[in-house]
C-alpha positions as YAML, in Angstrom:
chain: A
units: angstrom
residues:
- id: 1
  name: MET
  ca: [6.69, -16.41, -3.03]
- id: 2
  name: GLU
  ca: [6.21, -18.28, -6.32]
- id: 3
  name: PRO
  ca: [5.17, -16.10, -9.34]
- id: 4
  name: LEU
  ca: [1.34, -15.57, -9.76]
- id: 5
  name: THR
  ca: [0.24, -16.55, -12.98]
- id: 6
  name: LEU
  ca: [-1.98, -14.42, -15.21]
- id: 7
  name: SER
  ca: [-4.80, -16.78, -14.74]
- id: 8
  name: GLN
  ca: [-4.49, -16.62, -10.97]
- id: 9
  name: LEU
  ca: [-4.47, -12.81, -10.96]
- id: 10
  name: GLU
  ca: [-7.43, -12.55, -13.48]
- id: 11
  name: ASN
  ca: [-9.62, -14.62, -10.94]
- id: 12
  name: ALA
  ca: [-8.65, -12.53, -8.06]
- id: 13
  name: ALA
  ca: [-9.68, -9.44, -10.20]
- id: 14
  name: ARG
  ca: [-12.87, -11.09, -11.03]
- id: 15
  name: LEU
  ca: [-13.69, -11.40, -7.23]
- id: 16
  name: VAL
  ca: [-12.36, -8.05, -6.60]
- id: 17
  name: HIS
  ca: [-14.54, -6.35, -9.09]
- id: 18
  name: SER
  ca: [-17.57, -8.18, -8.21]
- id: 19
  name: VAL
  ca: [-17.25, -6.49, -4.57]
- id: 20
  name: ILE
  ca: [-15.80, -2.99, -5.81]
- id: 21
  name: ALA
  ca: [-15.50, -1.07, -8.85]
- id: 22
  name: PRO
  ca: [-12.16, -0.38, -10.68]
- id: 23
  name: THR
  ca: [-10.61, 3.20, -9.72]
- id: 24
  name: PRO
  ca: [-9.72, 5.57, -12.09]
- id: 25
  name: GLN
  ca: [-6.36, 6.26, -13.68]
- id: 26
  name: TYR
  ca: [-5.49, 9.64, -15.40]
- id: 27
  name: ALA
  ca: [-2.91, 11.59, -17.04]
- id: 28
  name: TRP
  ca: [-3.18, 15.05, -15.70]
- id: 29
  name: PRO
  ca: [-2.01, 17.93, -17.88]
- id: 30
  name: LEU
  ca: [-0.98, 20.27, -15.11]
- id: 31
  name: LEU
  ca: [0.79, 17.49, -13.33]
- id: 32
  name: GLY
  ca: [2.64, 16.54, -16.54]
- id: 33
  name: LYS
  ca: [3.59, 20.14, -17.05]
- id: 34
  name: ARG
  ca: [5.02, 20.35, -13.42]
- id: 35
  name: ILE
  ca: [6.76, 17.28, -14.01]
- id: 36
  name: GLY
  ca: [8.16, 17.77, -17.77]
- id: 37
  name: ALA
  ca: [6.72, 14.60, -18.63]
- id: 38
  name: GLU
  ca: [3.26, 12.23, -19.06]
- id: 39
  name: VAL
  ca: [2.35, 11.34, -15.55]
- id: 40
  name: TRP
  ca: [-0.56, 9.06, -15.09]
- id: 41
  name: VAL
  ca: [-2.14, 8.74, -11.57]
- id: 42
  name: LYS
  ca: [-3.82, 5.61, -10.30]
- id: 43
  name: HIS
  ca: [-6.32, 6.92, -7.84]
- id: 44
  name: GLU
  ca: [-6.55, 4.03, -5.17]
- id: 45
  name: ASN
  ca: [-7.59, 6.79, -2.85]
- id: 46
  name: HIS
  ca: [-10.82, 6.06, -4.54]
- id: 47
  name: THR
  ca: [-11.68, 2.64, -3.04]
- id: 48
  name: PRO
  ca: [-14.37, 2.31, -0.42]
- id: 49
  name: ILE
  ca: [-11.85, 2.37, 2.42]
- id: 50
  name: GLY
  ca: [-9.84, 5.20, 0.72]
- id: 51
  name: ALA
  ca: [-6.81, 2.79, -0.18]
- id: 52
  name: PHE
  ca: [-5.62, -0.01, -2.31]
- id: 53
  name: LYS
  ca: [-5.58, -2.69, 0.54]
- id: 54
  name: VAL
  ca: [-9.23, -3.40, 0.58]
- id: 55
  name: ARG
  ca: [-8.33, -5.50, -2.82]
- id: 56
  name: GLY
  ca: [-6.32, -7.82, -0.76]
- id: 57
  name: GLY
  ca: [-8.62, -8.08, 2.26]
- id: 58
  name: ILE
  ca: [-11.60, -9.29, -0.25]
- id: 59
  name: VAL
  ca: [-9.37, -11.90, -1.80]
- id: 60
  name: LEU
  ca: [-8.00, -13.27, 1.58]
- id: 61
  name: LEU
  ca: [-11.47, -13.37, 3.70]
- id: 62
  name: ASP
  ca: [-12.88, -15.29, 0.67]
- id: 63
  name: ALA
  ca: [-10.10, -17.76, 0.98]
- id: 64
  name: LEU
  ca: [-10.39, -18.02, 4.69]
- id: 65
  name: THR
  ca: [-13.91, -18.45, 4.76]
- id: 66
  name: ARG
  ca: [-13.61, -21.27, 2.24]
- id: 67
  name: THR
  ca: [-10.73, -23.39, 3.46]
- id: 68
  name: ARG
  ca: [-11.16, -22.78, 7.23]
- id: 69
  name: PRO
  ca: [-14.46, -23.80, 8.24]
- id: 70
  name: GLY
  ca: [-13.99, -23.21, 12.25]
- id: 71
  name: LEU
  ca: [-12.72, -19.51, 11.74]
- id: 72
  name: THR
  ca: [-13.67, -17.73, 14.82]
- id: 73
  name: GLY
  ca: [-12.05, -14.61, 14.09]
- id: 74
  name: ILE
  ca: [-8.96, -12.77, 12.61]
- id: 75
  name: VAL
  ca: [-6.53, -10.54, 14.35]
- id: 76
  name: SER
  ca: [-3.67, -8.13, 12.67]
- id: 77
  name: ALA
  ca: [-1.64, -4.97, 13.33]
- id: 78
  name: THR
  ca: [-1.62, -1.92, 11.33]
- id: 79
  name: ARG
  ca: [-1.35, 1.71, 11.02]
- id: 80
  name: GLY
  ca: [-4.68, 1.94, 9.52]
- id: 81
  name: ASN
  ca: [-5.33, 0.92, 5.72]
- id: 82
  name: HIS
  ca: [-4.46, -2.68, 6.48]
- id: 83
  name: GLY
  ca: [-6.80, -2.55, 9.31]
- id: 84
  name: GLN
  ca: [-9.95, -1.09, 7.38]
- id: 85
  name: SER
  ca: [-9.13, -3.65, 4.36]
- id: 86
  name: LEU
  ca: [-9.81, -6.62, 6.81]
- id: 87
  name: ALA
  ca: [-12.80, -4.94, 8.65]
- id: 88
  name: TYR
  ca: [-14.37, -4.29, 5.46]
- id: 89
  name: ALA
  ca: [-13.75, -7.66, 4.06]
- id: 90
  name: ALA
  ca: [-14.31, -9.59, 7.28]
- id: 91
  name: ARG
  ca: [-17.62, -7.54, 7.62]
- id: 92
  name: ARG
  ca: [-19.04, -8.96, 4.40]
- id: 93
  name: VAL
  ca: [-18.50, -12.51, 5.24]
- id: 94
  name: GLY
  ca: [-19.38, -12.10, 8.77]
- id: 95
  name: VAL
  ca: [-16.18, -12.61, 10.61]
- id: 96
  name: ARG
  ca: [-14.95, -10.94, 13.65]
- id: 97
  name: THR
  ca: [-12.07, -8.68, 13.47]
- id: 98
  name: VAL
  ca: [-9.52, -7.76, 16.03]
- id: 99
  name: ILE
  ca: [-7.00, -4.95, 15.19]
- id: 100
  name: VAL
  ca: [-3.96, -3.53, 17.12]
- id: 101
  name: VAL
  ca: [-2.68, -0.03, 16.18]
- id: 102
  name: PRO
  ca: [0.17, 1.59, 17.88]
- id: 103
  name: ARG
  ca: [-0.41, 4.25, 20.65]
- id: 104
  name: GLY
  ca: [-0.91, 7.88, 18.89]
- id: 105
  name: ASN
  ca: [-2.04, 6.24, 15.99]
- id: 106
  name: SER
  ca: [-4.35, 8.28, 13.44]
- id: 107
  name: SER
  ca: [-7.85, 9.13, 14.94]
- id: 108
  name: ASP
  ca: [-9.38, 9.22, 11.67]
- id: 109
  name: LYS
  ca: [-8.08, 5.97, 10.50]
- id: 110
  name: ASN
  ca: [-8.89, 4.38, 13.76]
- id: 111
  name: ALA
  ca: [-12.36, 5.82, 13.80]
- id: 112
  name: ALA
  ca: [-12.75, 4.40, 10.45]
- id: 113
  name: MET
  ca: [-11.56, 0.49, 11.49]
- id: 114
  name: ARG
  ca: [-14.32, 0.94, 14.18]
- id: 115
  name: ALA
  ca: [-16.93, 2.27, 11.99]
- id: 116
  name: TRP
  ca: [-16.27, -0.93, 9.76]
- id: 117
  name: GLY
  ca: [-16.58, -3.19, 12.72]
- id: 118
  name: ALA
  ca: [-13.11, -3.80, 14.04]
- id: 119
  name: GLU
  ca: [-12.29, -4.26, 17.86]
- id: 120
  name: LEU
  ca: [-9.34, -1.79, 18.05]
- id: 121
  name: ILE
  ca: [-6.74, -2.41, 20.71]
- id: 122
  name: GLU
  ca: [-3.98, 0.42, 20.86]
- id: 123
  name: HIS
  ca: [-0.64, -1.22, 21.97]
- id: 124
  name: GLY
  ca: [3.21, -0.23, 21.48]
- id: 125
  name: ARG
  ca: [5.42, 2.64, 20.26]
- id: 126
  name: ASP
  ca: [5.14, 1.74, 16.42]
- id: 127
  name: PHE
  ca: [3.75, -0.72, 13.88]
- id: 128
  name: ASP
  ca: [6.23, -3.68, 14.77]
- id: 129
  name: GLU
  ca: [5.36, -3.54, 18.42]
- id: 130
  name: ALA
  ca: [1.67, -3.69, 17.59]
- id: 131
  name: ARG
  ca: [2.33, -6.80, 15.35]
- id: 132
  name: GLU
  ca: [3.95, -8.61, 18.04]
- id: 133
  name: HIS
  ca: [1.01, -7.91, 20.42]
- id: 134
  name: ALA
  ca: [-1.38, -9.23, 17.65]
- id: 135
  name: ALA
  ca: [0.53, -12.34, 17.46]
- id: 136
  name: MET
  ca: [0.17, -12.66, 20.98]
- id: 137
  name: LEU
  ca: [-3.42, -12.11, 21.03]
- id: 138
  name: ALA
  ca: [-3.71, -14.81, 18.00]
- id: 139
  name: ARG
  ca: [-2.30, -17.62, 19.90]
- id: 140
  name: ARG
  ca: [-4.18, -16.47, 23.35]
- id: 141
  name: ASP
  ca: [-7.47, -16.36, 21.81]
- id: 142
  name: GLY
  ca: [-7.20, -18.97, 19.01]
- id: 143
  name: LEU
  ca: [-7.87, -16.03, 16.24]
- id: 144
  name: GLU
  ca: [-6.36, -16.26, 12.82]
- id: 145
  name: MET
  ca: [-3.12, -14.13, 12.87]
- id: 146
  name: ILE
  ca: [-3.41, -11.75, 9.56]
- id: 147
  name: GLY
  ca: [0.19, -10.61, 8.67]
- id: 148
  name: PRO
  ca: [0.83, -7.52, 6.12]
- id: 149
  name: PHE
  ca: [2.05, -9.91, 3.53]
- id: 150
  name: ARG
  ca: [0.26, -13.04, 1.92]
- id: 151
  name: ARG
  ca: [-0.08, -14.57, -1.26]
- id: 152
  name: GLU
  ca: [-3.75, -13.84, -1.16]
- id: 153
  name: LEU
  ca: [-3.28, -10.21, -0.39]
- id: 154
  name: VAL
  ca: [-0.75, -9.71, -3.39]
- id: 155
  name: ALA
  ca: [-3.22, -11.49, -5.96]
- id: 156
  name: GLY
  ca: [-6.10, -8.85, -4.74]
- id: 157
  name: VAL
  ca: [-3.74, -5.86, -4.46]
- id: 158
  name: ALA
  ca: [-2.44, -6.71, -8.19]
- id: 159
  name: SER
  ca: [-5.84, -5.99, -9.61]
- id: 160
  name: TYR
  ca: [-5.25, -2.47, -9.16]
- id: 161
  name: ALA
  ca: [-2.28, -3.07, -11.51]
- id: 162
  name: LEU
  ca: [-4.06, -5.05, -14.11]
- id: 163
  name: GLU
  ca: [-6.47, -1.91, -14.06]
- id: 164
  name: LEU
  ca: [-3.42, 0.60, -14.82]
- id: 165
  name: PHE
  ca: [-1.75, -1.53, -17.44]
- id: 166
  name: ALA
  ca: [-5.03, -1.82, -19.37]
- id: 167
  name: GLY
  ca: [-5.94, 1.49, -18.88]
- id: 168
  name: ALA
  ca: [-2.92, 3.45, -19.79]
- id: 169
  name: PRO
  ca: [-0.56, 3.45, -22.53]
- id: 170
  name: ALA
  ca: [2.31, 1.80, -22.31]
- id: 171
  name: LEU
  ca: [4.19, 3.19, -19.32]
- id: 172
  name: ASP
  ca: [8.36, 3.91, -19.03]
- id: 173
  name: ALA
  ca: [8.17, 3.59, -15.48]
- id: 174
  name: VAL
  ca: [5.87, 3.05, -12.37]
- id: 175
  name: TYR
  ca: [6.59, 4.76, -9.01]
- id: 176
  name: VAL
  ca: [5.00, 2.75, -5.90]
- id: 177
  name: PRO
  ca: [5.25, 3.24, -2.45]
- id: 178
  name: ILE
  ca: [6.38, 0.51, -0.09]
- id: 179
  name: GLY
  ca: [4.81, -0.28, 3.38]
- id: 180
  name: CYS
  ca: [5.35, -4.25, 3.95]
- id: 181
  name: GLY
  ca: [5.45, -4.91, 0.18]
- id: 182
  name: SER
  ca: [1.98, -5.96, -1.13]
- id: 183
  name: GLY
  ca: [1.54, -3.05, -3.44]
- id: 184
  name: ILE
  ca: [4.97, -3.32, -5.03]
- id: 185
  name: CYS
  ca: [4.76, -6.94, -5.72]
- id: 186
  name: GLY
  ca: [1.25, -7.01, -6.78]
- id: 187
  name: LEU
  ca: [2.57, -4.40, -9.66]
- id: 188
  name: ILE
  ca: [5.47, -6.51, -10.51]
- id: 189
  name: SER
  ca: [3.61, -9.45, -10.25]
- id: 190
  name: ALA
  ca: [0.84, -8.33, -12.86]
- id: 191
  name: ARG
  ca: [3.46, -6.30, -14.97]
- id: 192
  name: ASP
  ca: [5.64, -9.80, -15.18]
- id: 193
  name: ALA
  ca: [2.21, -11.96, -15.91]
- id: 194
  name: LEU
  ca: [1.44, -9.43, -18.54]
- id: 195
  name: GLY
  ca: [4.79, -9.74, -20.27]
- id: 196
  name: LEU
  ca: [5.44, -6.02, -20.02]
- id: 197
  name: THR
  ca: [8.65, -4.04, -19.95]
- id: 198
  name: SER
  ca: [7.73, -1.18, -17.52]
- id: 199
  name: ARG
  ca: [10.36, -0.37, -14.57]
- id: 200
  name: ILE
  ca: [9.07, -0.56, -11.61]
- id: 201
  name: VAL
  ca: [10.58, 1.72, -9.08]
- id: 202
  name: GLY
  ca: [9.78, 1.36, -5.08]
- id: 203
  name: VAL
  ca: [9.65, 4.25, -2.77]
- id: 204
  name: VAL
  ca: [10.25, 4.52, 0.96]
- id: 205
  name: SER
  ca: [10.78, 7.40, 3.27]
- id: 206
  name: GLU
  ca: [14.47, 8.15, 4.12]
- id: 207
  name: ARG
  ca: [13.42, 7.85, 8.00]
- id: 208
  name: ALA
  ca: [12.00, 4.42, 7.46]
- id: 209
  name: ALA
  ca: [14.42, 3.04, 4.71]
- id: 210
  name: ALA
  ca: [14.33, -0.74, 5.70]
- id: 211
  name: TYR
  ca: [13.35, -1.69, 2.30]
- id: 212
  name: ALA
  ca: [15.94, 0.31, 0.79]
- id: 213
  name: ARG
  ca: [18.76, -0.96, 2.75]
- id: 214
  name: SER
  ca: [17.59, -4.27, 2.13]
- id: 215
  name: PHE
  ca: [17.49, -3.77, -1.30]
- id: 216
  name: ALA
  ca: [21.19, -2.59, -1.75]
- id: 217
  name: ALA
  ca: [22.31, -5.01, 0.51]
- id: 218
  name: ARG
  ca: [20.57, -8.03, -0.68]
- id: 219
  name: LYS
  ca: [19.49, -9.32, 2.44]
- id: 220
  name: PRO
  ca: [16.95, -8.28, 4.85]
- id: 221
  name: ILE
  ca: [17.97, -5.32, 7.06]
- id: 222
  name: GLU
  ca: [15.94, -3.65, 10.03]
- id: 223
  name: THR
  ca: [16.28, -0.14, 11.09]
- id: 224
  name: ASP
  ca: [15.63, 1.19, 15.16]
- id: 225
  name: SER
  ca: [12.87, 3.32, 14.18]
- id: 226
  name: ALA
  ca: [10.45, 4.15, 11.45]
- id: 227
  name: ASP
  ca: [9.65, 7.94, 12.53]
- id: 228
  name: THR
  ca: [8.28, 9.16, 9.43]
- id: 229
  name: PHE
  ca: [5.03, 11.65, 8.68]
- id: 230
  name: ALA
  ca: [3.97, 8.99, 5.82]
- id: 231
  name: ASP
  ca: [2.58, 6.36, 8.37]
- id: 232
  name: GLY
  ca: [1.62, 4.02, 5.74]
- id: 233
  name: VAL
  ca: [5.09, 3.60, 4.84]
- id: 234
  name: ALA
  ca: [6.61, 3.67, 8.69]
- id: 235
  name: VAL
  ca: [8.08, -0.02, 8.92]
- id: 236
  name: ARG
  ca: [11.35, -1.10, 10.63]
- id: 237
  name: VAL
  ca: [11.24, -4.72, 9.88]
- id: 238
  name: PRO
  ca: [11.18, -5.81, 6.26]
- id: 239
  name: VAL
  ca: [9.02, -9.00, 5.03]
- id: 240
  name: ALA
  ca: [11.64, -11.40, 3.85]
- id: 241
  name: GLU
  ca: [9.17, -12.71, 1.04]
- id: 242
  name: ALA
  ca: [8.10, -9.43, 0.05]
- id: 243
  name: LEU
  ca: [12.18, -8.40, -0.47]
- id: 244
  name: GLU
  ca: [12.63, -11.60, -2.81]
- id: 245
  name: VAL
  ca: [9.78, -10.30, -5.16]
- id: 246
  name: ILE
  ca: [11.48, -6.80, -5.15]
- id: 247
  name: TRP
  ca: [14.84, -8.09, -5.65]
- id: 248
  name: ARG
  ca: [13.76, -9.90, -8.84]
- id: 249
  name: GLY
  ca: [11.28, -7.16, -10.23]
- id: 250
  name: ALA
  ca: [11.96, -3.88, -8.91]
- id: 251
  name: GLU
  ca: [14.46, -1.79, -10.89]
- id: 252
  name: LYS
  ca: [15.60, 0.34, -7.59]
- id: 253
  name: ILE
  ca: [14.01, 1.92, -4.28]
- id: 254
  name: VAL
  ca: [13.97, 5.64, -3.98]
- id: 255
  name: GLU
  ca: [14.22, 7.39, -0.49]
- id: 256
  name: VAL
  ca: [12.38, 10.49, -0.20]
- id: 257
  name: SER
  ca: [12.27, 12.89, 2.72]
- id: 258
  name: ASP
  ca: [9.26, 14.08, 4.38]
- id: 259
  name: ASP
  ca: [9.27, 17.59, 3.21]
- id: 260
  name: GLU
  ca: [9.54, 16.03, -0.28]
- id: 261
  name: ILE
  ca: [6.50, 13.95, 0.35]
- id: 262
  name: LYS
  ca: [4.54, 16.91, 1.83]
- id: 263
  name: ALA
  ca: [5.38, 18.89, -1.36]
- id: 264
  name: ALA
  ca: [4.28, 16.26, -3.32]
- id: 265
  name: MET
  ca: [0.84, 16.12, -1.43]
- id: 266
  name: ARG
  ca: [0.35, 19.84, -2.27]
- id: 267
  name: ASP
  ca: [1.20, 19.28, -5.74]
- id: 268
  name: LEU
  ca: [-1.27, 16.45, -6.25]
- id: 269
  name: TYR
  ca: [-3.88, 18.70, -4.53]
- id: 270
  name: SER
  ca: [-3.40, 21.65, -6.47]
- id: 271
  name: ASP
  ca: [-2.80, 20.09, -10.03]
- id: 272
  name: THR
  ca: [-5.64, 16.87, -9.62]
- id: 273
  name: HIS
  ca: [-7.69, 17.93, -6.59]
- id: 274
  name: THR
  ca: [-6.32, 14.67, -5.17]
- id: 275
  name: VAL
  ca: [-6.52, 14.42, -1.41]
- id: 276
  name: ALA
  ca: [-3.28, 11.95, -0.82]
- id: 277
  name: GLU
  ca: [-1.84, 10.47, 2.71]
- id: 278
  name: GLY
  ca: [1.86, 10.57, 3.11]
- id: 279
  name: ALA
  ca: [2.47, 7.39, 1.51]
- id: 280
  name: GLY
  ca: [-0.30, 8.19, -1.16]
- id: 281
  name: ALA
  ca: [2.08, 11.20, -2.31]
- id: 282
  name: ALA
  ca: [5.28, 9.31, -1.76]
- id: 283
  name: ALA
  ca: [5.57, 7.88, -5.29]
- id: 284
  name: LEU
  ca: [5.35, 11.59, -7.11]
- id: 285
  name: ALA
  ca: [7.93, 12.82, -4.57]
- id: 286
  name: ALA
  ca: [10.40, 9.89, -5.75]
- id: 287
  name: LEU
  ca: [9.22, 10.62, -9.43]
- id: 288
  name: LYS
  ca: [10.32, 14.56, -9.20]
- id: 289
  name: LYS
  ca: [13.55, 13.60, -7.26]
- id: 290
  name: ASP
  ca: [14.42, 11.18, -9.90]
- id: 291
  name: ALA
  ca: [14.45, 14.00, -12.76]
- id: 292
  name: PRO
  ca: [12.06, 12.71, -15.36]
- id: 293
  name: ARG
  ca: [13.11, 12.45, -18.93]
- id: 294
  name: PRO
  ca: [10.95, 14.62, -21.17]
- id: 295
  name: GLY
  ca: [9.08, 12.53, -23.55]
- id: 296
  name: ALA
  ca: [8.66, 9.38, -21.30]
- id: 297
  name: ARG
  ca: [5.59, 8.27, -19.94]
- id: 298
  name: TYR
  ca: [5.05, 7.38, -16.03]
- id: 299
  name: ALA
  ca: [2.71, 6.30, -13.69]
- id: 300
  name: VAL
  ca: [2.47, 7.17, -9.62]
- id: 301
  name: ILE
  ca: [0.07, 5.11, -7.55]
- id: 302
  name: VAL
  ca: [-1.74, 7.36, -5.05]
- id: 303
  name: SER
  ca: [-1.88, 4.31, -2.66]
- id: 304
  name: GLY
  ca: [-4.39, 6.08, -0.36]
- id: 305
  name: GLY
  ca: [-6.00, 9.32, 0.74]
- id: 306
  name: ASN
  ca: [-6.93, 8.91, 4.76]
- id: 307
  name: ILE
  ca: [-5.19, 11.39, 6.62]
- id: 308
  name: ASP
  ca: [-6.44, 13.44, 9.70]
- id: 309
  name: ARG
  ca: [-7.97, 16.76, 8.47]
- id: 310
  name: ALA
  ca: [-5.83, 18.83, 11.06]
- id: 311
  name: ALA
  ca: [-2.58, 17.11, 9.53]
- id: 312
  name: TYR
  ca: [-3.64, 17.68, 6.15]
- id: 313
  name: THR
  ca: [-4.94, 21.47, 6.49]
- id: 314
  name: ALA
  ca: [-1.22, 21.78, 7.97]
- id: 315
  name: VAL
  ca: [0.25, 20.47, 5.22]
- id: 316
  name: LEU
  ca: [-1.53, 22.28, 2.45]
- id: 317
  name: GLY
  ca: [-0.63, 25.67, 4.60]
- id: 318
  name: GLY
  ca: [3.29, 24.73, 4.06]
- id: 319
  name: GLY
  ca: [3.52, 22.92, 7.81]
...
């Protein structure tokens, strides 16, 4: 993907902010005490869908309705937040949305997608099998296939990074979870367009380590499974276009365990009263694992807070 200019990012941010309000970023003192350094939390769990992806959906659907006058509908695959984003944005412009989720997907996320107007189909054992089925539906039914990574999605998502860099003091490093890559690529794009030097650290589950392995090998590497509690990062097949941006702009990728993610979820609740889903707490888990340097200033991206109540209750109880 060619680098996005500051002008392009600012135009996308203006569109996003015409629809939703910026999310807050705070340096929570109890969390800083726990970590031993200043830690800013970017609260993307505070968007209308409870996740950062809505930003990209707004920009993408705006572009599609302007450039595809005969557009009859869109189809995509998701574990939840991407689907909510597309349904939210498509409902705003009056476009039909078909979403494919893997069997056994979060019932709460499924309910939220339906509430925003998505036609939901359950298919496959994981995200990547659901994505293959969505591509088949696109060909069969003449729908626009929306993958997890597009330039418009990255431009829209980058609006959270512009907010973070404008609202927080100079940051030594920002930790961000990686699903299919729009979040980290938006962060890298904003950092580079602003001419900043903050290090960008990607985070994946050690049980869904395709991006970590690909980053180390400097070539795309698929994994056989992505069986992690953190469904937002449960990806087996990395996006080549996203990898190019990550190779160019990230310092490293840290792998964290499900237990480390769950501990970070408890920390976020205890220290900030933030409800974070697994992927949303992964960045804090990685920062803790990295042994933060005292006196440094960090930020973690809480990418979303969409988690079933029973699962969250179990995590808070130590399960």
